[in-house]
Structures are given as C-alpha cells and as structure tokens.
XYZ file of C-alpha atoms in Angstrom:
303
model
C -120.665 47.702 29.992
C -124.636 49.346 28.844
C -124.413 52.332 27.656
C -126.483 54.852 29.881
C -130.110 54.647 30.134
C -131.325 57.780 28.309
C -132.737 60.697 31.033
C -135.784 60.555 32.941
C -137.174 62.758 35.323
C -140.229 62.496 37.713
C -143.207 64.046 37.062
C -144.515 66.767 40.138
C -146.463 68.983 38.001
C -149.579 66.808 37.299
C -151.047 69.530 34.546
C -150.926 68.471 30.636
C -147.158 70.217 29.504
C -146.295 70.666 32.877
C -142.551 71.075 34.479
C -140.946 68.298 35.554
C -137.597 67.975 38.121
C -135.964 64.939 38.690
C -135.902 63.409 41.807
C -132.901 61.655 43.085
C -132.849 59.159 46.151
C -129.379 59.772 47.524
C -127.013 56.385 48.614
C -125.927 57.963 51.517
C -129.038 57.587 53.173
C -128.705 53.342 52.246
C -124.946 53.793 53.906
C -126.119 50.135 56.446
C -127.650 47.826 52.776
C -126.122 46.796 49.339
C -126.199 49.449 46.336
C -129.421 46.868 44.918
C -130.873 48.903 47.422
C -130.454 51.583 47.306
C -131.856 50.910 44.050
C -134.874 48.803 44.403
C -135.909 50.802 47.374
C -135.829 53.740 44.856
C -136.882 52.666 41.986
C -140.310 51.665 43.702
C -140.469 54.351 45.502
C -141.318 56.364 42.784
C -137.399 58.455 42.610
C -135.516 59.125 39.124
C -132.418 58.054 40.318
C -129.374 58.369 42.847
C -126.955 60.584 43.348
C -124.158 58.216 44.029
C -121.913 59.266 47.324
C -118.654 56.380 47.835
C -120.066 54.233 50.778
C -121.070 52.306 47.973
C -118.001 52.645 45.727
C -114.033 53.033 45.335
C -112.704 56.692 45.295
C -109.805 54.956 44.102
C -110.891 53.343 41.187
C -113.867 55.567 39.512
C -113.154 53.626 35.661
C -114.841 50.245 36.916
C -116.432 51.439 39.612
C -118.527 54.000 38.532
C -119.201 51.620 34.880
C -120.370 49.073 37.144
C -122.480 51.350 39.551
C -123.847 52.392 36.371
C -124.816 48.984 35.197
C -125.940 47.919 38.294
C -128.420 50.699 38.383
C -129.611 50.218 34.280
C -130.498 46.412 35.078
C -132.937 48.784 37.739
C -134.333 51.384 34.842
C -132.639 53.706 36.897
C -130.214 56.707 36.153
C -127.497 57.435 38.516
C -127.211 61.431 37.916
C -125.106 62.914 40.587
C -121.597 60.753 42.205
C -120.539 62.908 45.433
C -115.996 62.977 45.489
C -114.072 64.765 48.330
C -111.102 66.418 47.767
C -109.286 67.731 49.812
C -108.140 71.411 48.657
C -107.148 73.383 51.823
C -104.769 71.769 52.916
C -101.116 73.066 52.732
C -99.641 69.898 51.699
C -99.234 70.364 48.062
C -97.845 67.652 46.844
C -100.843 66.039 49.184
C -103.749 68.523 47.265
C -102.133 67.843 43.949
C -103.418 63.911 44.234
C -106.650 64.598 45.652
C -107.307 67.432 42.215
C -105.770 63.937 39.970
C -107.983 61.662 41.250
C -111.122 63.926 40.858
C -109.778 64.693 37.250
C -109.153 61.709 36.248
C -113.697 61.301 38.073
C -114.063 64.166 36.175
C -113.641 62.034 32.439
C -115.154 59.567 33.787
C -118.331 60.762 34.290
C -118.088 62.504 30.588
C -117.259 59.493 29.447
C -120.168 58.370 31.367
C -122.440 60.685 30.590
C -122.950 61.306 34.435
C -123.105 65.665 33.896
C -123.550 66.794 37.847
C -121.446 65.759 40.532
C -121.487 66.679 44.012
C -118.644 67.322 46.985
C -116.502 68.708 49.573
C -112.812 70.957 49.250
C -111.827 69.424 52.161
C -113.251 69.571 56.412
C -111.794 72.340 59.025
C -112.644 71.131 62.466
C -111.228 73.230 65.860
C -111.327 70.940 69.101
C -115.172 70.622 68.341
C -116.129 68.870 65.560
C -120.345 68.784 66.637
C -120.204 72.624 67.793
C -120.728 73.573 63.241
C -120.732 76.548 64.030
C -116.969 76.854 65.467
C -115.512 75.370 62.602
C -115.031 75.557 59.105
C -115.677 78.974 57.477
C -115.232 80.100 60.882
C -111.483 79.040 61.930
C -110.923 79.429 58.094
C -108.400 81.468 56.782
C -107.295 83.418 53.518
C -104.303 80.928 52.739
C -107.125 77.957 52.768
C -109.213 79.821 50.614
C -107.001 81.130 48.194
C -105.874 77.532 47.545
C -109.180 75.839 47.253
C -109.651 78.526 45.049
C -106.224 78.566 42.761
C -107.254 74.163 42.682
C -110.515 74.525 41.568
C -109.673 76.660 39.073
C -107.396 73.962 37.776
C -110.432 71.663 38.354
C -113.734 73.515 37.169
C -111.616 74.111 33.192
C -111.459 70.123 33.726
C -115.026 70.363 33.865
C -115.979 72.709 31.996
C -114.130 71.365 28.718
C -115.644 67.871 30.250
C -119.423 69.686 29.793
C -119.109 67.758 34.163
C -120.793 70.554 36.722
C -118.806 70.531 39.904
C -121.578 71.870 42.272
C -120.305 72.761 45.848
C -122.295 71.037 49.134
C -123.271 73.970 52.209
C -121.797 71.549 54.834
C -120.691 71.795 58.857
C -117.218 71.803 59.434
C -116.173 72.579 55.523
C -114.834 75.775 54.318
C -118.240 75.921 52.116
C -120.669 75.369 55.797
C -123.028 78.523 54.975
C -124.523 80.065 51.744
C -121.502 83.447 52.164
C -118.304 81.351 52.963
C -119.465 79.249 49.644
C -120.632 82.251 47.470
C -117.085 83.731 48.248
C -115.057 80.489 46.892
C -117.570 80.914 43.984
C -116.433 84.238 43.304
C -112.924 83.191 43.575
C -112.660 80.319 40.953
C -115.376 82.104 38.996
C -116.435 79.663 36.653
C -119.730 78.439 35.286
C -118.749 74.988 35.709
C -118.865 75.494 39.585
C -122.186 76.296 41.094
C -123.190 75.863 45.233
C -125.198 73.066 46.413
C -127.949 74.420 49.800
C -128.775 71.654 51.582
C -131.265 73.514 54.136
C -130.650 70.295 56.915
C -126.615 71.512 57.278
C -127.177 74.874 56.974
C -129.972 75.096 60.370
C -126.624 73.443 61.908
C -123.987 75.927 61.142
C -125.524 79.177 60.251
C -128.284 80.571 62.420
C -128.657 83.144 59.432
C -129.513 81.161 56.520
C -132.269 79.405 57.911
C -134.835 82.208 57.232
C -135.145 80.302 52.583
C -134.929 84.055 51.466
C -131.230 83.326 52.646
C -130.547 81.290 49.175
C -130.680 84.484 47.128
C -127.193 84.930 46.732
C -126.908 81.566 45.178
C -129.479 82.342 42.566
C -128.217 81.308 39.853
C -125.568 79.555 40.872
C -127.274 76.255 42.569
C -126.894 72.636 40.858
C -127.954 70.257 42.902
C -130.604 70.915 46.359
C -130.769 69.034 49.276
C -132.986 67.890 51.369
C -133.397 67.025 54.707
C -134.307 68.207 57.920
C -133.711 68.412 61.653
C -134.458 68.772 64.875
C -132.905 71.368 67.553
C -133.341 68.914 70.727
C -131.881 69.373 74.269
C -129.068 70.814 73.081
C -128.060 68.413 70.209
C -129.350 68.146 66.129
C -131.676 66.047 65.196
C -131.697 64.638 62.011
C -134.255 61.426 62.871
C -136.402 62.898 61.232
C -138.742 62.645 58.358
C -138.411 65.896 55.897
C -142.206 67.074 57.209
C -141.547 66.777 60.696
C -137.987 68.650 61.716
C -137.426 72.241 62.753
C -137.485 73.516 58.815
C -139.853 74.260 56.682
C -139.060 72.580 53.415
C -142.312 73.762 51.834
C -140.851 77.643 52.323
C -137.467 76.420 50.915
C -139.457 75.223 48.611
C -141.229 77.833 46.922
C -137.945 80.270 47.819
C -136.021 77.754 44.877
C -139.317 78.144 42.329
C -139.176 81.521 43.091
C -135.575 82.342 41.869
C -136.182 80.007 39.115
C -134.652 76.612 40.044
C -135.279 73.584 38.157
C -132.355 71.715 38.249
C -132.696 68.158 40.243
C -133.668 67.919 44.065
C -132.105 64.813 45.611
C -133.346 63.529 50.167
C -130.954 62.302 52.109
C -131.723 61.028 55.218
C -128.876 60.953 57.820
C -131.187 59.688 60.908
C -131.648 56.749 62.634
C -133.161 53.886 62.323
C -133.930 51.724 58.936
C -134.991 54.560 55.916
C -137.304 53.244 53.944
C -139.893 53.810 56.062
C -139.081 57.931 56.447
C -137.132 58.170 51.837
C -141.213 56.427 51.355
C -142.912 59.304 53.351
C -139.735 62.140 51.805
C -140.977 61.664 48.274
C -144.523 61.454 48.925
C -143.853 64.951 50.268
C -142.199 66.299 48.143
C -144.278 65.867 44.803
C -147.330 66.729 46.963
C -145.264 70.158 48.148
C -143.792 70.798 44.479
C -147.184 70.255 42.805
C -149.059 72.554 45.119
C -145.971 75.718 44.213
C -146.148 74.708 40.757
C -149.953 75.314 41.306
C -149.918 78.076 42.888
C -152.448 76.437 44.950
C -149.797 76.236 48.138
C -151.860 79.166 49.910
C-alpha cells in the first residue's frame, strides 16, 4: 500500500496569495459506475478529490476496503478526503446499536491511520407511513428518547474521534433526526464535542424544512460546519426533482455560498448529483459554476 498523497487544494480565487478551497466530488454521484470512473471524472474536471460513499466500498471491512480505495485514488493523483458512515444510533436495541458503534469506531481508527480526517454520515433513519413526505419524518416524529440515546452513543464516539484527530460531521439529511438546522443543533448541543460538527446540504434542506430555505438560516451553525454538500432541487407537480444542475433548480446556490463565506467557512465543498442520467454532464457544469461563483465572491465582485 502506498502512502496517501499530500493534501492538496483547488485554486478558486484568481489573485496571488489567494484563499484555496477544496472542491470534492461525491462518489455517490457515480453510484451506477465504478470508483475508477468517479476518480477519472474528478481528475479530468478539476476536483480536488472525493467524498467516498459506501456504494464504492464494503463498510464491513474498513481496513482493507479504505486502503484499496485510497490506493486507487493515489494512482489517479487524487485524495479521498471524506469517508461516509451510517450508524443506527437512535434505535432502542442496545446490542444492535453497540455493534453499529463498534464498526464506526473501527472505521474512525482506519481513517486515522490513512490520514483521512473527516467522516460524514447519519445516525439512523426514522420514517412514518409516507417516506417521501420528508417534513413528516425524521425530527418531526422523533422523541426525546431518540435524541438522548443518540447523544449518549455519539458522545463516546466523538471522544474516540477527537483522540484520533478525526472529525465526525452529521449530514443534514431527510428522514434523519438531524434533518434540519434546529434538530442538528440540538444534537450537537447534547453531545458538546469539538469532534462533532454538521454538514449542511441546501438541496436536502429545501425538501425538508421551509424554515431552512433562506441562506440566513445557516447562521446557527457558524463555527460548527465540517463540510458543505452542494446539490440543487426543483419542486414540480408536488414532487421534489433532483435531476437539476447547481445553476438550475429552486435553490439559489450563489446566495448560500455568499452566506457561508460571510460566516467564515473555509472548509471543503462537495458537489453531489443525485438525479437521473449521465452524471458526467452535470458535474462538469457544477464544478465550473462553483469555481466561478467562489471566484466572484472572494473577489468581492458578485454584485
């Protein structure tokens, strides 16, 4: 196994001595393709590297699988900067929850050894009779017991992560108990660990909470964001459509980027296309759109 490449960054600000920000491609975008397809696209289109989704590795064998994926990335001259996790920590079954926690703890240590410092994921899903009615699931039906169980288990894992130098970031995702800014902040407050932060995703938030749609809604997360996901969404005929590029849809991505920069965010942005069709086309347009948008904003020339 070859050592991971030194961490790099994409230049998105054209001025000398400018700010550098990492632009990642979410490997889930290439869920119907191989990991090498995702890596080739990321390399050719100018992404820094990948956020690795379990569609491209077996989560039950993190030691072997993450080393294999990182070796593939290294051959392509890229980094895997984020590894995804899913651990059901909200369930009442203590034995099953402990097993999920043990696997996550093991994966944290693997990431520590491989110098992957950020993990993004979920603490379990909670749905009612209408799984696609996102505002009626997740935090909308969660009880205090769900939050308390989750926080108790996360507290131990966050301590492990802190000692390992790894950060756990909770993605604001539909049908989880951290599906909006308020519920995510609640969980972060219960755990109180510098190793536990949030991953806002304006596309997910658009379909879950109308209160979270304005960019200013991000303010409570200031200083508590480890990663930002970028996707767009359009509401058509009573359904949420994710087959749109970042410049399209009903989420004004530029305004969200402006808000995040004003909040002092300098971490990675991960572009994730979850719509239908050939992903090469939207991810090419999306990375250019984000580079241009960040260039405008960091130059102060967006008006």
